Amino acid sequence: MKKLLSILVMALCALSISAQEKEPETTRPITGIEITRKVASLDIEGALYNNVVVTMKPISPDYIINERYKVKITVTDSQGKKIWKKTLKNVYLYVFSDGQIQVGKPNFHQIIIRKSSYSSDNIGAIREKEGVY
């Protein structure tokens, strides 16, 4: 009986440890701060831009005029010329511990900026209608 009980306890411990390892990273939406990233390669709706600066500013609702969260996005090139500027409505700004930035809803991301897998440069994609996967 003691052997059976000890085997059961060890199996439950192993199960709980493996469940903790597979849990994805979670974060809460960021508000009240402006984030700027230098991006080596940015894909905007299929057009590729190199060496751009992406500025993201979340706007919280004030519940008087505005009742939705918004994120204001500005993409400028190295000379300071604005390439793309848009305010996305009803979306959130997420920043993860590995440096990845996502703009969108919890399961639908319209903008993703992350570190490249082969260098330390940031790469990103913007897909307003179909989302980034």
PDB file of C-alpha atoms in Angstrom, residues 1-17:
ATOM      1  CA  MET A   1       0.000   0.000   0.000  1.00  0.00           C
ATOM      2  CA  LYS A   2       2.855   2.389   0.838  1.00  0.00           C
ATOM      3  CA  LYS A   3       4.521   1.648  -2.502  1.00  0.00           C
ATOM      4  CA  LEU A   4       1.317   2.359  -4.380  1.00  0.00           C
ATOM      5  CA  LEU A   5       0.804   5.612  -2.513  1.00  0.00           C
ATOM      6  CA  SER A   6       4.391   6.761  -3.111  1.00  0.00           C
ATOM      7  CA  ILE A   7       4.148   5.926  -6.848  1.00  0.00           C
ATOM      8  CA  LEU A   8       0.915   7.909  -7.066  1.00  0.00           C
ATOM      9  CA  VAL A   9       2.474  10.940  -5.331  1.00  0.00           C
ATOM     10  CA  MET A  10       5.534  10.864  -7.636  1.00  0.00           C
ATOM     11  CA  ALA A  11       3.324  10.582 -10.724  1.00  0.00           C
ATOM     12  CA  LEU A  12       1.264  13.591  -9.628  1.00  0.00           C
ATOM     13  CA  CYS A  13       4.422  15.623  -8.960  1.00  0.00           C
ATOM     14  CA  ALA A  14       5.817  14.769 -12.392  1.00  0.00           C
ATOM     15  CA  LEU A  15       2.519  15.700 -14.002  1.00  0.00           C
ATOM     16  CA  SER A  16       2.371  19.078 -12.278  1.00  0.00           C
ATOM     17  CA  ILE A  17       5.988  19.891 -13.210  1.00  0.00           C
TER      18      ILE A  17
END
